[in-house]
CSV table of C-alpha atoms and ligand atoms in Angstrom, one decimal:
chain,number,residue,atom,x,y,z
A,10,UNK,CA,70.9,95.6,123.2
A,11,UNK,CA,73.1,94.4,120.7
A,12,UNK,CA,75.8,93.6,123.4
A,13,UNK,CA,73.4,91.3,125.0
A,14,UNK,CA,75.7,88.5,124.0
A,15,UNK,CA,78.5,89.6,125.3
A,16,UNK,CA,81.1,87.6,127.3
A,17,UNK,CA,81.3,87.2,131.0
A,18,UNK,CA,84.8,89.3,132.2
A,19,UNK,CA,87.1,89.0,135.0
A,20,UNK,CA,86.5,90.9,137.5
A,21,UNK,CA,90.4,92.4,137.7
A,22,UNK,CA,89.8,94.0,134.4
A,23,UNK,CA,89.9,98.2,134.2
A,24,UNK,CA,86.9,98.9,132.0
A,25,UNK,CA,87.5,101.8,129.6
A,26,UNK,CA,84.2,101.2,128.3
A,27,UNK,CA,81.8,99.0,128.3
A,28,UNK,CA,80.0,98.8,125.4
A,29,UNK,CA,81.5,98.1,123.1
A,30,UNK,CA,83.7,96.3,125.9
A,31,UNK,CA,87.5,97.7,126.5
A,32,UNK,CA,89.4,97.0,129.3
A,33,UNK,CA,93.0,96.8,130.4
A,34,UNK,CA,95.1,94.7,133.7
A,35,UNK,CA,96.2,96.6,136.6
A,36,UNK,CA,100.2,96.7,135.6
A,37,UNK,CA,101.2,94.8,138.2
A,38,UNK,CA,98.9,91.7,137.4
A,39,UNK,CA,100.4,92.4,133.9
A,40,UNK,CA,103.7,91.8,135.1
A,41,UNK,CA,103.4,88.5,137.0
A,42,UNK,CA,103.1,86.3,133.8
A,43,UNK,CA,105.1,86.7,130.9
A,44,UNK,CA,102.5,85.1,128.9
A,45,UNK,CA,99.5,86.7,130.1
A,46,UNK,CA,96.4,85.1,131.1
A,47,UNK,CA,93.4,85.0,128.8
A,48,UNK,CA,91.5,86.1,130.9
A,49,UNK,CA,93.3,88.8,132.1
A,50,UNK,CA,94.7,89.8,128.4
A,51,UNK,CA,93.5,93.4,127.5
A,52,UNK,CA,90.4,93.7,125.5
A,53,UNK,CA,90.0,96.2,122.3
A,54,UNK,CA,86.3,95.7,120.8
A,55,UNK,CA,85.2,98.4,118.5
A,56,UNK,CA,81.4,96.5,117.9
A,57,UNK,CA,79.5,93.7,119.9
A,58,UNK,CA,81.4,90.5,120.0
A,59,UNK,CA,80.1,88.2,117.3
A,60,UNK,CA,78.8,85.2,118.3
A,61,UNK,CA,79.6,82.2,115.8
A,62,UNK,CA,79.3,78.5,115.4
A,63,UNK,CA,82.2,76.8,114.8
A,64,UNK,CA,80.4,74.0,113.0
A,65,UNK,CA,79.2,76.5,111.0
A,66,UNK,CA,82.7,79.1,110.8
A,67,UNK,CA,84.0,79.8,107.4
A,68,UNK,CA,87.1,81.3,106.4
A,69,UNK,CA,86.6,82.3,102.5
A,70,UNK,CA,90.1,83.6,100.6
A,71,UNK,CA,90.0,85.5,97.3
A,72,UNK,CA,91.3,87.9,95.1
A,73,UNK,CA,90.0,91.0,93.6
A,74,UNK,CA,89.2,90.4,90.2
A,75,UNK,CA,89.1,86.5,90.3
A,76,UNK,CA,86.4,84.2,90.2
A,77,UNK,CA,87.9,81.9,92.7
A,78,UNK,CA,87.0,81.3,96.1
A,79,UNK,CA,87.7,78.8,99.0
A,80,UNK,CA,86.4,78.3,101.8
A,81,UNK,CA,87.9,76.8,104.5
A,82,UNK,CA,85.9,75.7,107.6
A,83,UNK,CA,87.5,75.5,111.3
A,84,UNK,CA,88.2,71.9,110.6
A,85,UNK,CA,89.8,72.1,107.2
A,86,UNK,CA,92.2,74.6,109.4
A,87,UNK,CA,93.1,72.4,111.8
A,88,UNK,CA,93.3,69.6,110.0
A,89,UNK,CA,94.8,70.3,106.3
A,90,UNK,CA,97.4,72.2,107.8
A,91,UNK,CA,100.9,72.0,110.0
A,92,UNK,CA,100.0,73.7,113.0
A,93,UNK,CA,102.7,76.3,114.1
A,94,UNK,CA,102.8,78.3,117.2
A,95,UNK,CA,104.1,82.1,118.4
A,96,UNK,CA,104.5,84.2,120.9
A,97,UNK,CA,103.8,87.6,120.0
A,98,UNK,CA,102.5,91.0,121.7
A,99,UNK,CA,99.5,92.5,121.0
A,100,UNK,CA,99.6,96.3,121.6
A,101,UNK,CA,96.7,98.8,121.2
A,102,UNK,CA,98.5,102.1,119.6
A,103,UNK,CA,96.3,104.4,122.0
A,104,UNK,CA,98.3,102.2,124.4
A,105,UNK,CA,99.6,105.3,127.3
A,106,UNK,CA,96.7,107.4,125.3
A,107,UNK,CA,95.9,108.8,129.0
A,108,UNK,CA,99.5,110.3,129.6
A,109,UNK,CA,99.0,112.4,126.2
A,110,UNK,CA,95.8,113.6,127.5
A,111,UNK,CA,97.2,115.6,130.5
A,112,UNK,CA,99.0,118.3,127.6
A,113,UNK,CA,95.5,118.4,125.6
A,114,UNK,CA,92.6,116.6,124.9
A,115,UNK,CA,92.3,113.6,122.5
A,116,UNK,CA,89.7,111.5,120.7
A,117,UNK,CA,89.8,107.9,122.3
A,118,UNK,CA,90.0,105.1,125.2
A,119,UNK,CA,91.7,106.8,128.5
A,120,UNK,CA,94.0,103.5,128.2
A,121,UNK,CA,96.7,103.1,131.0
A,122,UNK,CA,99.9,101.4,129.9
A,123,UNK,CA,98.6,98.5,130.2
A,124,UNK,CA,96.7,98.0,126.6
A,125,UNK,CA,99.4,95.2,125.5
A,126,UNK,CA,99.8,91.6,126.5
A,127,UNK,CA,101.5,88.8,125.3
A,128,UNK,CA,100.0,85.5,124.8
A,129,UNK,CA,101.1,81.9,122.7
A,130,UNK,CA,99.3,81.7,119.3
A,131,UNK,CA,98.6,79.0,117.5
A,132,UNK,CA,97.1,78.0,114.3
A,133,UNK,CA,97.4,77.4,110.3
A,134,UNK,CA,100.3,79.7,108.2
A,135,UNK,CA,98.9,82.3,106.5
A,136,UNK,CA,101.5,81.2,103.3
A,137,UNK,CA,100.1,77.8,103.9
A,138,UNK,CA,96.5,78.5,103.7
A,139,UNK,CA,97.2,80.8,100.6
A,140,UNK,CA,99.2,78.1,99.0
A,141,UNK,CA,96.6,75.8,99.3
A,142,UNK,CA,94.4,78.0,97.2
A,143,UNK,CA,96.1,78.9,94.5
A,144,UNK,CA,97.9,81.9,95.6
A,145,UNK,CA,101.8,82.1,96.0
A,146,UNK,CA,102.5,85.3,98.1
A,147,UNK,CA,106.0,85.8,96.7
A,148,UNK,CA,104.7,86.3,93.5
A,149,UNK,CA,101.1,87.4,93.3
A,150,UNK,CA,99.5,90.5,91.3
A,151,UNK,CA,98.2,92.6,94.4
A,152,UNK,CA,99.3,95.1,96.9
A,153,UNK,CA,97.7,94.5,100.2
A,154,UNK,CA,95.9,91.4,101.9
A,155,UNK,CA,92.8,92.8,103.4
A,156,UNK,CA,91.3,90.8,106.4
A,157,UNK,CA,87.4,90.8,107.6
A,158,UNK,CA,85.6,90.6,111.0
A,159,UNK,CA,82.3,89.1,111.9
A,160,UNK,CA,81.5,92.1,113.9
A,161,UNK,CA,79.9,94.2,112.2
A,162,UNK,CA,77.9,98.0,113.3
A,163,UNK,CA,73.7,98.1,112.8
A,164,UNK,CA,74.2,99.3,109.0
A,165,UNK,CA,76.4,96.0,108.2
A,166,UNK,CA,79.9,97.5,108.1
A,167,UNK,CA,81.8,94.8,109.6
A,168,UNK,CA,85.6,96.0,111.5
A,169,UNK,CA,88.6,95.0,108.8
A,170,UNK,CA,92.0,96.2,108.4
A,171,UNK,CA,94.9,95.6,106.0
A,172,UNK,CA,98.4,94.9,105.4
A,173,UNK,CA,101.0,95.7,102.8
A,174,UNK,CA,101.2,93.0,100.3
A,175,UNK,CA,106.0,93.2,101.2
A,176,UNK,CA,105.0,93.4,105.1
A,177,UNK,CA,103.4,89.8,104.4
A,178,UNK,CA,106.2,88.4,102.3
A,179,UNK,CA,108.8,89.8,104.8
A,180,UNK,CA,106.6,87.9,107.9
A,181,UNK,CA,105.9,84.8,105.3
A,182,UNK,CA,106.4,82.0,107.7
A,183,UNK,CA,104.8,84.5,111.0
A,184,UNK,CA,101.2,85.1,109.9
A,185,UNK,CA,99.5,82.8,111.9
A,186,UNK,CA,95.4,82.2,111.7
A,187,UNK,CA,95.1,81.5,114.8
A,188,UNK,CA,92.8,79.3,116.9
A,189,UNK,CA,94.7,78.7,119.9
A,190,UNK,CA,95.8,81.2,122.5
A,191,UNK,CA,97.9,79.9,125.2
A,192,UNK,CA,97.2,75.9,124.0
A,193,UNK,CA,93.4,77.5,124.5
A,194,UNK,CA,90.7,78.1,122.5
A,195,UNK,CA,90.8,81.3,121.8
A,196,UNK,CA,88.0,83.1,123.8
A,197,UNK,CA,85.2,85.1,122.5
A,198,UNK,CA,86.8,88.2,123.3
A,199,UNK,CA,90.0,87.8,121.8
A,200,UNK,CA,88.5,86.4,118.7
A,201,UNK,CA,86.9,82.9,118.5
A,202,UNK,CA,87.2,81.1,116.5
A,203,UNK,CA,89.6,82.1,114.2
A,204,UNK,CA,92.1,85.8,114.2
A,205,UNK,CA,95.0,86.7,112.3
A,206,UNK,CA,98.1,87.6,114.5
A,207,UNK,CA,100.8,89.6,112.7
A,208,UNK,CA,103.7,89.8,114.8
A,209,UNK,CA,105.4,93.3,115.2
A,210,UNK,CA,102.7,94.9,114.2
A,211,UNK,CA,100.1,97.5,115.7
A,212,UNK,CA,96.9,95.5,117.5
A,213,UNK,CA,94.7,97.2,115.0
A,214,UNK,CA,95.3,95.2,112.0
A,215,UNK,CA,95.3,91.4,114.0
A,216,UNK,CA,91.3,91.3,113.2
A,217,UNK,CA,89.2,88.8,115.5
A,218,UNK,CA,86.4,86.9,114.4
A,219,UNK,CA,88.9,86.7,111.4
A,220,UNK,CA,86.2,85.2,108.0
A,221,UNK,CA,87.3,86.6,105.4
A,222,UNK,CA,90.9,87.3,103.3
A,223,UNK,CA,91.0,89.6,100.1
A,224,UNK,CA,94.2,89.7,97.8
A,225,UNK,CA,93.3,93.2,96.7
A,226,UNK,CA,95.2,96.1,94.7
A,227,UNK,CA,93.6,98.6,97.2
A,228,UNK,CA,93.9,98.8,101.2
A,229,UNK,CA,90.8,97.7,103.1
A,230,UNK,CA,88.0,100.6,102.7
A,231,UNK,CA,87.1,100.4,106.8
A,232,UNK,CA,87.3,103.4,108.5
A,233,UNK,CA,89.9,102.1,110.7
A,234,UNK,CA,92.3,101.3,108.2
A,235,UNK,CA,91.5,105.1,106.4
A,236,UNK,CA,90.5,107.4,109.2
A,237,UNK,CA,91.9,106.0,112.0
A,238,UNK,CA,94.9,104.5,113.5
A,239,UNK,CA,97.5,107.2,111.6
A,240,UNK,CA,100.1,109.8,113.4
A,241,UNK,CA,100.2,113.3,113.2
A,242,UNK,CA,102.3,116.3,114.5
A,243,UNK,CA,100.9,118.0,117.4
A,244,UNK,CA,99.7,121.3,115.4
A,245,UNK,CA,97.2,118.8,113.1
A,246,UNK,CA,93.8,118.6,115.0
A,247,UNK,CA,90.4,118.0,114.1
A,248,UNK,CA,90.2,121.1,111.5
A,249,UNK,CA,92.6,120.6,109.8
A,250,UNK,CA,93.6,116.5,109.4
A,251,UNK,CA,93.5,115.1,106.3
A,252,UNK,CA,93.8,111.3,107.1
A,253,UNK,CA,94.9,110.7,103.4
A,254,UNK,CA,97.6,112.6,103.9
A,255,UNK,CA,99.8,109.8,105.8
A,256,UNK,CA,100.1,105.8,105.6
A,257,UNK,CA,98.3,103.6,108.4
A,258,UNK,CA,100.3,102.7,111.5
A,259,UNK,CA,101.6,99.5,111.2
A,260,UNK,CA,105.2,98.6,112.5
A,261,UNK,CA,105.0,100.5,116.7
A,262,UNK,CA,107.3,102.1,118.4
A,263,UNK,CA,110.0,101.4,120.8
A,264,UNK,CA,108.1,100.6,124.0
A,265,UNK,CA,109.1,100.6,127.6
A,266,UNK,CA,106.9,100.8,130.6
A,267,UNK,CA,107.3,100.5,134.7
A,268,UNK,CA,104.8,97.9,136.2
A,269,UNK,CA,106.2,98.2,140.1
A,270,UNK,CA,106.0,100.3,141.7
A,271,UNK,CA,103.3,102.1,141.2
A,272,UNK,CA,102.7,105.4,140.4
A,273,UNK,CA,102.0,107.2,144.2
A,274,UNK,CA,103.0,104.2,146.1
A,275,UNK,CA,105.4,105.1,149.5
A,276,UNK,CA,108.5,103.0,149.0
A,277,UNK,CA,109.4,100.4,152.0
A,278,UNK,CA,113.5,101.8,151.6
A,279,UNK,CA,115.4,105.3,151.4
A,280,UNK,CA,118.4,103.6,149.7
A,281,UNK,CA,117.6,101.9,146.7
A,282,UNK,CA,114.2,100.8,144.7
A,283,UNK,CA,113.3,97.7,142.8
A,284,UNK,CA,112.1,98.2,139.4
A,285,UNK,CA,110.0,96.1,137.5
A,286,UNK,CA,108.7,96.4,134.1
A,287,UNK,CA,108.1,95.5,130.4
A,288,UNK,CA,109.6,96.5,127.0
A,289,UNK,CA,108.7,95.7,123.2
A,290,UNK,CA,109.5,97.4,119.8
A,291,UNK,CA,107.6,96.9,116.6
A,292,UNK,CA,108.6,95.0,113.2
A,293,UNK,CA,110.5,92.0,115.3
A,294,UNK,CA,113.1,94.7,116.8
A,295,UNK,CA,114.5,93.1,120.0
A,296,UNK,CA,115.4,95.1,123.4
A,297,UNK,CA,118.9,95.6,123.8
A,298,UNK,CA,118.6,98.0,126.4
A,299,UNK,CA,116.6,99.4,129.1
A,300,UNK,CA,117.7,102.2,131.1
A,301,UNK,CA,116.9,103.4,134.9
A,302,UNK,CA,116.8,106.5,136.4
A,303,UNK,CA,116.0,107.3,140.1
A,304,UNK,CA,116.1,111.4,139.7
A,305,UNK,CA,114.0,112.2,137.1
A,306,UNK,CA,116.5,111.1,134.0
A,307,UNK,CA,119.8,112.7,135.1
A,308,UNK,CA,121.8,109.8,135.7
A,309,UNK,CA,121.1,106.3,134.5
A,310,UNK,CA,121.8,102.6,135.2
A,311,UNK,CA,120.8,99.5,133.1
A,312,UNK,CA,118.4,96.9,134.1
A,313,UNK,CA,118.6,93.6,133.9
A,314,UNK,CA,117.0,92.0,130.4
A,315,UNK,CA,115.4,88.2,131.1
A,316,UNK,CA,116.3,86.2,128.5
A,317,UNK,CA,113.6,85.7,125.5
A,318,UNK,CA,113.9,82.5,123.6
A,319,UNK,CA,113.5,84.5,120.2
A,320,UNK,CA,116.1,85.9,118.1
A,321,UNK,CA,117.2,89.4,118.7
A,322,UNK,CA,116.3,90.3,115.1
A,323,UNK,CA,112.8,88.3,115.1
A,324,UNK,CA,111.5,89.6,118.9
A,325,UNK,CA,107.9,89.4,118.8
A,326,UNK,CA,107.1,89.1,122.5
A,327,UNK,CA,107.6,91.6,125.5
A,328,UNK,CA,110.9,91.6,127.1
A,329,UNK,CA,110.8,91.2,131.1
A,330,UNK,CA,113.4,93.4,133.1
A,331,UNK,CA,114.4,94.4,136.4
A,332,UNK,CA,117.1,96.4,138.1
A,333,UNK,CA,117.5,97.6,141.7
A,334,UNK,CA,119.3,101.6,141.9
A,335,UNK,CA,120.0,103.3,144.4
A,336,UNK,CA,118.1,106.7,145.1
A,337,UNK,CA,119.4,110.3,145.3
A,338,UNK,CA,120.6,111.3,148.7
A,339,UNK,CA,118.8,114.9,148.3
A,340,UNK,CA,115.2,113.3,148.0
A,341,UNK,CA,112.4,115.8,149.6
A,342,UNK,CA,109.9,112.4,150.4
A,343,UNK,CA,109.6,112.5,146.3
A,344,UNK,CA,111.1,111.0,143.3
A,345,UNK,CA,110.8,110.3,139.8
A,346,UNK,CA,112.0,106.9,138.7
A,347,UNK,CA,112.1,106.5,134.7
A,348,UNK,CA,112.6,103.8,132.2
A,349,UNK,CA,113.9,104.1,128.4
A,350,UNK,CA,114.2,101.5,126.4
A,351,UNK,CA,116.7,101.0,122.7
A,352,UNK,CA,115.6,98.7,120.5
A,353,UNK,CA,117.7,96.7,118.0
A,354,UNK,CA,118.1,99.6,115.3
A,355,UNK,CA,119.0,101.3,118.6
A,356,UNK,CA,115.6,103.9,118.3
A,357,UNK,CA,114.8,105.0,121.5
A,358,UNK,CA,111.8,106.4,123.2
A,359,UNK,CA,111.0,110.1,123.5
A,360,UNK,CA,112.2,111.9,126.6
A,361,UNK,CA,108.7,113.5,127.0
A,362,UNK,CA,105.0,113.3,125.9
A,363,UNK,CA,104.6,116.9,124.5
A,364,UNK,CA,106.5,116.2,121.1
A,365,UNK,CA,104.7,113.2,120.5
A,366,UNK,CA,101.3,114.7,121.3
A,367,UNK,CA,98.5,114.3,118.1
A,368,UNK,CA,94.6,114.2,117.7
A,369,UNK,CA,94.4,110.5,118.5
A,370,UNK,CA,96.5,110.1,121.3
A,371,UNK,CA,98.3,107.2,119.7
A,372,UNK,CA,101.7,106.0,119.5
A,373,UNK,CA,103.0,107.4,122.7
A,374,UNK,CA,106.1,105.7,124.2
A,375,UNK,CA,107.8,109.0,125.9
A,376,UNK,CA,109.8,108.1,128.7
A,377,UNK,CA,107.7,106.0,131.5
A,378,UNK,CA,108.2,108.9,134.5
A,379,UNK,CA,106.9,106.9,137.4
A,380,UNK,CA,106.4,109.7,140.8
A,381,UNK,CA,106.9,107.6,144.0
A,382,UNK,CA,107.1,108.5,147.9
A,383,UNK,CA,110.3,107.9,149.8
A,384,UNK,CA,109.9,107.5,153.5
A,385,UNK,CA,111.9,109.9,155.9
B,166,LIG,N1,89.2,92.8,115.2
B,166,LIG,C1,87.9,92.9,115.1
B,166,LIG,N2,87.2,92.1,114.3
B,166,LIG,N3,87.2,93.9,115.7
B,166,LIG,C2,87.9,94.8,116.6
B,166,LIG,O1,87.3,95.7,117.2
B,166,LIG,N4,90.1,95.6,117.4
B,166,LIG,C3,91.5,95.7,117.0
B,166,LIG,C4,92.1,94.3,116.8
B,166,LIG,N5,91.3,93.5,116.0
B,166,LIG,C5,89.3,94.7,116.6
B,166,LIG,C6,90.0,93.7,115.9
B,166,LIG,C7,92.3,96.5,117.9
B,166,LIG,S1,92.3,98.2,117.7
B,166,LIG,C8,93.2,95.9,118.8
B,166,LIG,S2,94.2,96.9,119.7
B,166,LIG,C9,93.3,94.5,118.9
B,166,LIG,O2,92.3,93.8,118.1
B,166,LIG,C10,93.0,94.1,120.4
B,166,LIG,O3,93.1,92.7,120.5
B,166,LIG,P1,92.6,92.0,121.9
B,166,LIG,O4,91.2,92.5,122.2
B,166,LIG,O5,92.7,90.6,121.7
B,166,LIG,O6,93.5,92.5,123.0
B,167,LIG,MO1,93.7,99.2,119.0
């Protein structure tokens, strides 16, 4: 069993699979702490979880086409470089994949909403470490930085993604290799020793078990960054996609979700509900507004944003909010409470699911329509 070596879990995590190992929070543990747990942070495995040394972890940079190479062990990381720290999202674009399914099948995890956390990262700079060998970001000859797992499938392909070669010099100082996760080691789950967080960007490209980086004139080759991960129309399925046809996904989304109540839950009130929940935009977008609804989306009120400590225009965490709203006098024992979020290049989130539908199930951020009980 090549998942033999697989981590223990806690027990609060929803298993989408098991092996490879996927699992998401229940929404509401998800919304008690705005950095989340690591043990309770989702978990996206594709293969077995490697297991590796750190006396023996290497981290080897080079370019296509050069005959250098460095390698860096976890030491050298730690040591030879300033450490710097953020706190970024990870989200899982099949994040919500589950509400898609209900207009028509898709390939992929049944994930909840709750395929996102948010956790502290902290490590070397990805500038830093590319400095140190040689390699000046601003003003190299490549087009994309591709990044390798350790985990790899029975026939040796190892999990990899890449990045535009402009997305890295716009998040220069953000990259972070990263070997801490919440002042933590990371754990073996999230990617121990060593994974690349890119902030702003889909969870797909933040490869764990990070050991190698490749300047490269070409994307990475994996079948994640060529067949996978990419958005479609709703009248593109499985006979007719041609994955060449679009770019990767890598900025998400406007993203706003309802973590209390739950979905089917009898309200203790007949006045007014308390609304809890989460939002998040890709490419550093911050949250300047999230929007309530108590019938279903015909009238509105704003929630309450808590404060984030980063820069509207440099957002890479979730943004908390709340709001308490009244509900409609002509309830039958039913409503449908709904959130919306806009982001700073005021995008906003679909009104519903069916427009948004494709093959994959990813990237869905309609409206979060929330059906709850009143009591008579
Ligand atoms: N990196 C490696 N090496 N292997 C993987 O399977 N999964 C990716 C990404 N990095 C993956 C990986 C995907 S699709 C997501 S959504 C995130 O890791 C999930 O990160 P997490 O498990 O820490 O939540
Ligand atoms: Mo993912």
């Amino acid at each position: 069993d090549p998942y033999a070596n697989d981590p223990k879990r806690h027990v609060a995590l929803k298993p989408s699979s098991s092996k490879p190992f996927n699992a998401e929070p229940p929404l509401s543990l998800l919304r008690h702490s705005y950095l989340t747990p690591n043990d309770l942070f989702f978990v996206r495995n594709h293969l077995p979880v490697p297991v590796i040394d750190p006396k023996k972890y290497q981290l080897t940079v080079t370019k296509v086409g050069s005959t250098k190479q460095v390698n860096l062990s976890l030491e050298d990381l730690k040591r030879k470089f300033n450490k710097k720290s953020v706190v970024s999202i990870v989200q899982c674009a099949g994040n919500r994949r589950s509400e898609m399914v209900t207009i028509k099948p898709v390939k992929g995890l049944n994930w909840g909403a709750a395929a996102i956390s948010n956790a502290s990262w902290a490590g070397a700079c990805l500038d830093d470490v590319l400095k140190r060998t040689g390699i000046d970001i601003e003003t190299v000859d490549a087009k994309h930085i591709i990044f390798d797992g350790a985990d790899a499938d029975p026939t040796g392909h190892n999990y990899g993604a890449s990045i535009p070669i402009e997305m890295a010099r716009l998040l220069k100082k953000d990259i972070i290799l990263a070997y801490e996760m919440n002042g933590k080691d990371i754990p073996p789950d999230h990617g121990y020793p060593v994974r690349v967080i890119i902030p702003g960007v889909v969870g797909a490209r933040q490869v764990k078990w990070l050991n190698k980086i490749t300047l490269s004139d070409k994307e990475s080759t994996c079948h994640w960054q060529q067949k996978d991960y990419k958005g479609f129309h709703s009248s593109i399925d499985w006979h007719n996609v041609d994955f060449t046809s679009v770019p990767p996904i890598y900025e998400l989304p406007v993203q706003s979700v309802i973590c209390e109540p739950e979905a089917g839950s009898v309200l203790e009130d007949d006045e007014e509900v308390t609304i809890k929940g989460y939002a998040w935009s890709g490419g550093g977008r911050g949250i300047v507004r999230v929007d309530l609804s108590a019938d279903g989306g015909k009238t509105w009120h704003s929630a309450e944003l808590s404060p984030t400590e980063q820069p509207l225009y440099k957002t890479y965490a979730w943004t908390f909010w709340e709001g308490t709203i009244p509900l409609p006098k002509d309830h039958k024992g039913e409503v449908e409470i709904v959130c919306k979020a806009a982001d700073t290049a005021y995008n906003v989130q679909p009104d519903n699911v069916e427009g948004i539908w494709n093959l994959r199930g990813v990237l869905s951020n309609a409206w979060h329509r929330v059906p709850v009980k009143v009591p008579k």
